[in-house]
Amino acid sequence: MKTLNVALADRSYPIYIGEDLLSQPALLQKHIKRKEVLIVTNDTIAPLYLDKVRSLLAGYHCDAVVLPDGEEFKTLEVLNRIYDKLLSERFSRRVTIIALGGGVIGDMAGFAAACYQRGVPFIQVPTTLLSQVDSSVGGKTAVNHPLGKNMIGAFYQPQCVIADTSTLNTLDDRQLASGISEVIKYGLINDSEFFDWLEANIDALKMRKPEALAYAIERSCQDKADVVAKDETEQGVRALLNLGHTFGHAIETGMGYGNWLHGEAIATGMVMAADLSARLGWLEQAALSRIQAIFKRAGLPITGPEAMSAQQFMDLMAVDKKVQDGVIRLILLKGIGQAVISDDYDPAKLQQTLQYFQG
Ligand code: NAD
Ligand code: GLY
């Protein structure tokens, strides 16, 4: 097992990464102060892992709420089912909420924990590659609104993250690729050495070679933890973690939540950001080609959805959280491993990119 640390003063917490961590009761129990636990999961993950997690908590007052599976259920209405369970079963403010699942469950359970009785502890048990390398770390929690992704939420850090890499064995290839998209993101943002490693090891990741997966998860978590420690609430450098997200969130919202997976949408989004960076003369053509190639090899989309027009992109991008004074701030690239946040780009070039990627 590898242990990393998210350094946030009195809210610091460990990330445990390794095989079969869900067979170790002590690891989970030491982060639960009172023996009151609500596990939040969904109807795909429950048959696979709920009993296993429950068995770690023998002697605890432990209940579970099983939500419907899917990004389209990441809503305030479905979130309310967690509060219904907490209140009807009289859980006190000493309850610990365990998020057992991918990013949708992690974001929802974390938001529920942030709000229930003004805040109760929670633990992330991520079960997708995407959630193990990204969403379980850093304390962003949210639900979607019909007008925008993740628009209702809070920053709220977990007590710990337990990433049991054995759970990835039941994940399908499309979901695995979606997670690889976020892994590539770290290489592009500020870790060109990792990008080189990914180019050499992308096939090993797709084939789920355990050493390759373990290395990619550790390095991604370390890269993310370093950024979060510098800027927990995204006043500056953390915005770089949103590379590809302004375009990608527009795709997810425009295509209907759940139709494009998050990692798929941001893969195309990152290629769009790279395309715009190249049009601006900030990124060399050779680097753009490498970026297109690695996403393609990972089995991810690198062209926009046929159903979306440039105008629809613009309308949806205008509600992005990074918009300031009506200007869309974008994460762009000055090289592989050199992401920058900018509102100082030629809007005509943005239009060219949107037109190039529209259906
Ligand atoms: P997801 O939570 O929808 O999980 C993907 C699918 O895999 C679901 O059908 C799920 O039931 C299934 N699944 C989960 N674990 C499994 C397992 N071990 N075996 C088999 N099936 C399994 O999607 P995701 O890709 O994990 O997360 C995407 C979400 O994360 C989006 O809502 C996105 O906005 C959010 N996100 C949040 C952050 C953050 O910082 N909070 C960062 C990135 C993404
Ligand atoms: N996934 C972006 C962030 O955590 O800031």
CSV table of N, CA, C and O in Angstrom, one decimal, residues 147-148 151 245-255 272 276 305 307-323 325-330 343 345-359:
chain,number,residue,atom,x,y,z
A,147,LEU,N,-29.0,23.7,-16.1
A,147,LEU,CA,-28.3,24.7,-16.9
A,147,LEU,C,-26.8,24.6,-16.8
A,147,LEU,O,-26.1,25.4,-17.4
A,148,GLY,N,-26.3,23.7,-16.0
A,148,GLY,CA,-24.8,23.7,-15.9
A,148,GLY,C,-24.3,22.6,-14.9
A,148,GLY,O,-24.9,22.3,-13.9
A,151,MET,N,-22.9,22.8,-10.7
A,151,MET,CA,-23.1,24.3,-10.3
A,151,MET,C,-23.6,24.5,-8.9
A,151,MET,O,-23.5,25.6,-8.4
A,245,HIS,N,-12.0,21.4,-19.4
A,245,HIS,CA,-13.3,21.3,-18.7
A,245,HIS,C,-14.3,22.3,-19.3
A,245,HIS,O,-15.5,22.1,-19.3
A,246,THR,N,-13.9,23.5,-19.7
A,246,THR,CA,-14.9,24.5,-20.2
A,246,THR,C,-15.5,24.0,-21.4
A,246,THR,O,-16.7,24.0,-21.6
A,247,PHE,N,-14.7,23.4,-22.3
A,247,PHE,CA,-15.3,22.8,-23.5
A,247,PHE,C,-16.0,21.5,-23.2
A,247,PHE,O,-17.1,21.2,-23.6
A,248,GLY,N,-15.4,20.7,-22.3
A,248,GLY,CA,-15.9,19.4,-21.9
A,248,GLY,C,-17.3,19.5,-21.2
A,248,GLY,O,-18.2,18.7,-21.5
A,249,HIS,N,-17.4,20.4,-20.2
A,249,HIS,CA,-18.7,20.6,-19.6
A,249,HIS,C,-19.7,21.0,-20.5
A,249,HIS,O,-20.9,20.6,-20.4
A,250,ALA,N,-19.4,21.8,-21.5
A,250,ALA,CA,-20.4,22.3,-22.5
A,250,ALA,C,-20.8,21.0,-23.3
A,250,ALA,O,-22.1,20.9,-23.6
A,251,ILE,N,-19.9,20.1,-23.6
A,251,ILE,CA,-20.3,18.9,-24.3
A,251,ILE,C,-21.3,18.0,-23.4
A,251,ILE,O,-22.3,17.6,-23.8
A,252,GLU,N,-20.9,17.9,-22.1
A,252,GLU,CA,-21.7,17.0,-21.2
A,252,GLU,C,-23.1,17.6,-21.1
A,252,GLU,O,-24.1,16.9,-21.1
A,253,THR,N,-23.2,18.9,-20.9
A,253,THR,CA,-24.5,19.6,-20.7
A,253,THR,C,-25.2,19.5,-22.0
A,253,THR,O,-26.4,19.2,-22.1
A,254,GLY,N,-24.6,19.9,-23.1
A,254,GLY,CA,-25.2,20.0,-24.4
A,254,GLY,C,-25.7,18.7,-25.0
A,254,GLY,O,-26.8,18.6,-25.6
A,255,MET,N,-25.0,17.6,-24.7
A,255,MET,CA,-25.4,16.3,-25.2
A,255,MET,C,-26.3,15.6,-24.2
A,255,MET,O,-26.8,14.5,-24.6
A,272,MET,N,-9.4,20.4,-27.8
A,272,MET,CA,-9.9,21.7,-28.3
A,272,MET,C,-9.0,22.8,-27.7
A,272,MET,O,-8.7,23.8,-28.4
A,276,LEU,N,-6.8,25.4,-29.9
A,276,LEU,CA,-6.9,26.8,-29.8
A,276,LEU,C,-5.5,27.4,-29.5
A,276,LEU,O,-5.0,28.4,-30.0
A,305,PRO,N,-18.9,16.6,-30.8
A,305,PRO,CA,-20.2,15.8,-31.1
A,305,PRO,C,-20.9,16.4,-32.3
A,305,PRO,O,-20.9,17.6,-32.5
A,307,ALA,N,-23.8,16.7,-32.9
A,307,ALA,CA,-25.1,17.5,-32.7
A,307,ALA,C,-24.8,18.9,-32.2
A,307,ALA,O,-25.8,19.6,-31.9
A,308,MET,N,-23.6,19.3,-32.0
A,308,MET,CA,-23.4,20.6,-31.3
A,308,MET,C,-22.8,21.6,-32.3
A,308,MET,O,-21.8,21.4,-33.0
A,309,SER,N,-23.4,22.8,-32.3
A,309,SER,CA,-22.9,23.9,-33.1
A,309,SER,C,-22.0,24.8,-32.3
A,309,SER,O,-22.0,24.8,-31.1
A,310,ALA,N,-21.2,25.6,-33.0
A,310,ALA,CA,-20.3,26.6,-32.4
A,310,ALA,C,-21.1,27.5,-31.4
A,310,ALA,O,-20.6,27.8,-30.3
A,311,GLN,N,-22.3,27.9,-31.9
A,311,GLN,CA,-23.1,28.8,-31.0
A,311,GLN,C,-23.5,28.1,-29.7
A,311,GLN,O,-23.5,28.7,-28.6
A,312,GLN,N,-23.9,26.9,-29.8
A,312,GLN,CA,-24.3,26.1,-28.6
A,312,GLN,C,-23.1,26.0,-27.7
A,312,GLN,O,-23.3,26.2,-26.5
A,313,PHE,N,-21.9,25.7,-28.2
A,313,PHE,CA,-20.7,25.7,-27.4
A,313,PHE,C,-20.6,27.0,-26.6
A,313,PHE,O,-20.4,27.1,-25.4
A,314,MET,N,-20.7,28.1,-27.4
A,314,MET,CA,-20.5,29.5,-26.8
A,314,MET,C,-21.5,29.7,-25.7
A,314,MET,O,-21.2,30.2,-24.6
A,315,ASP,N,-22.8,29.4,-25.9
A,315,ASP,CA,-23.9,29.6,-24.9
A,315,ASP,C,-23.6,28.8,-23.7
A,315,ASP,O,-23.7,29.3,-22.5
A,316,LEU,N,-23.2,27.6,-23.8
A,316,LEU,CA,-22.9,26.7,-22.6
A,316,LEU,C,-21.6,27.1,-21.9
A,316,LEU,O,-21.6,27.1,-20.7
A,317,MET,N,-20.6,27.5,-22.7
A,317,MET,CA,-19.4,27.9,-22.0
A,317,MET,C,-19.5,29.2,-21.2
A,317,MET,O,-18.8,29.5,-20.3
A,318,ALA,N,-20.6,30.0,-21.6
A,318,ALA,CA,-20.8,31.3,-20.9
A,318,ALA,C,-21.2,31.1,-19.4
A,318,ALA,O,-21.1,32.1,-18.6
A,319,VAL,N,-21.6,29.9,-19.1
A,319,VAL,CA,-22.0,29.7,-17.6
A,319,VAL,C,-20.9,29.0,-16.9
A,319,VAL,O,-21.1,28.5,-15.7
A,320,ASP,N,-19.7,28.8,-17.5
A,320,ASP,CA,-18.6,28.2,-16.8
A,320,ASP,C,-18.3,28.9,-15.5
A,320,ASP,O,-18.4,30.1,-15.4
A,321,LYS,N,-17.8,28.2,-14.5
A,321,LYS,CA,-17.5,28.8,-13.2
A,321,LYS,C,-16.3,29.7,-13.3
A,321,LYS,O,-16.1,30.5,-12.4
A,322,LYS,N,-15.5,29.6,-14.3
A,322,LYS,CA,-14.3,30.4,-14.5
A,322,LYS,C,-14.6,31.8,-15.2
A,322,LYS,O,-13.7,32.6,-15.3
A,323,VAL,N,-15.9,31.9,-15.6
A,323,VAL,CA,-16.2,33.2,-16.3
A,323,VAL,C,-16.1,34.3,-15.3
A,323,VAL,O,-16.6,34.2,-14.2
A,325,ASP,N,-16.6,38.6,-15.1
A,325,ASP,CA,-17.0,39.9,-15.8
A,325,ASP,C,-17.4,39.6,-17.3
A,325,ASP,O,-17.0,40.3,-18.2
A,326,GLY,N,-18.0,38.4,-17.5
A,326,GLY,CA,-18.5,38.1,-18.8
A,326,GLY,C,-17.5,37.5,-19.7
A,326,GLY,O,-17.8,37.2,-20.9
A,327,VAL,N,-16.2,37.4,-19.3
A,327,VAL,CA,-15.2,36.9,-20.2
A,327,VAL,C,-14.9,35.4,-19.8
A,327,VAL,O,-14.8,35.1,-18.6
A,328,ILE,N,-14.9,34.6,-20.8
A,328,ILE,CA,-14.6,33.2,-20.6
A,328,ILE,C,-13.1,33.0,-20.4
A,328,ILE,O,-12.3,33.2,-21.4
A,329,ARG,N,-12.7,32.6,-19.2
A,329,ARG,CA,-11.2,32.3,-19.0
A,329,ARG,C,-11.0,30.9,-19.3
A,329,ARG,O,-11.8,30.0,-18.9
A,330,LEU,N,-10.0,30.6,-20.0
A,330,LEU,CA,-9.7,29.2,-20.5
A,330,LEU,C,-8.3,28.8,-20.0
A,330,LEU,O,-7.4,29.6,-19.8
A,343,ASP,N,-7.4,34.9,-20.1
A,343,ASP,CA,-8.5,35.6,-20.8
A,343,ASP,C,-8.0,36.5,-21.9
A,343,ASP,O,-8.7,37.2,-22.5
A,345,TYR,N,-6.8,36.0,-25.0
A,345,TYR,CA,-6.6,35.3,-26.2
A,345,TYR,C,-7.5,35.9,-27.3
A,345,TYR,O,-8.5,36.7,-26.9
A,346,ASP,N,-7.2,35.7,-28.5
A,346,ASP,CA,-8.0,36.4,-29.6
A,346,ASP,C,-9.3,35.6,-29.7
A,346,ASP,O,-9.3,34.4,-30.1
A,347,PRO,N,-10.4,36.3,-29.5
A,347,PRO,CA,-11.7,35.6,-29.5
A,347,PRO,C,-12.0,35.0,-30.9
A,347,PRO,O,-12.8,34.0,-31.0
A,348,ALA,N,-11.5,35.6,-31.9
A,348,ALA,CA,-11.7,35.1,-33.3
A,348,ALA,C,-11.1,33.7,-33.4
A,348,ALA,O,-11.6,32.8,-34.1
A,349,LYS,N,-10.0,33.5,-32.7
A,349,LYS,CA,-9.3,32.1,-32.8
A,349,LYS,C,-10.2,31.1,-32.1
A,349,LYS,O,-10.3,30.0,-32.5
A,350,LEU,N,-10.8,31.6,-31.0
A,350,LEU,CA,-11.8,30.7,-30.3
A,350,LEU,C,-12.9,30.3,-31.2
A,350,LEU,O,-13.3,29.1,-31.3
A,351,GLN,N,-13.4,31.2,-31.9
A,351,GLN,CA,-14.5,30.9,-32.9
A,351,GLN,C,-14.0,29.9,-33.9
A,351,GLN,O,-14.8,29.0,-34.3
A,352,GLN,N,-12.8,30.1,-34.4
A,352,GLN,CA,-12.2,29.1,-35.4
A,352,GLN,C,-12.2,27.7,-34.8
A,352,GLN,O,-12.6,26.7,-35.5
A,353,THR,N,-11.8,27.6,-33.5
A,353,THR,CA,-11.7,26.3,-32.9
A,353,THR,C,-13.1,25.7,-32.8
A,353,THR,O,-13.4,24.5,-33.1
A,354,LEU,N,-14.1,26.5,-32.3
A,354,LEU,CA,-15.4,26.0,-32.1
A,354,LEU,C,-16.0,25.6,-33.5
A,354,LEU,O,-16.7,24.5,-33.6
A,355,GLN,N,-15.7,26.3,-34.5
A,355,GLN,CA,-16.3,26.0,-35.8
A,355,GLN,C,-15.6,24.7,-36.3
A,355,GLN,O,-16.3,23.8,-36.9
A,356,TYR,N,-14.4,24.5,-36.0
A,356,TYR,CA,-13.6,23.3,-36.5
A,356,TYR,C,-14.2,22.1,-35.8
A,356,TYR,O,-14.3,21.0,-36.4
A,357,PHE,N,-14.6,22.2,-34.5
A,357,PHE,CA,-15.0,21.1,-33.8
A,357,PHE,C,-16.6,20.9,-33.8
A,357,PHE,O,-17.1,19.9,-33.3
A,358,GLN,N,-17.3,21.9,-34.4
A,358,GLN,CA,-18.8,21.7,-34.4
A,358,GLN,C,-19.2,20.6,-35.3
A,358,GLN,O,-18.4,20.2,-36.2
A,359,GLY,N,-20.3,20.0,-35.1
A,359,GLY,CA,-20.8,18.9,-35.9
A,359,GLY,C,-21.2,19.3,-37.3
A,359,GLY,O,-21.4,20.4,-37.6
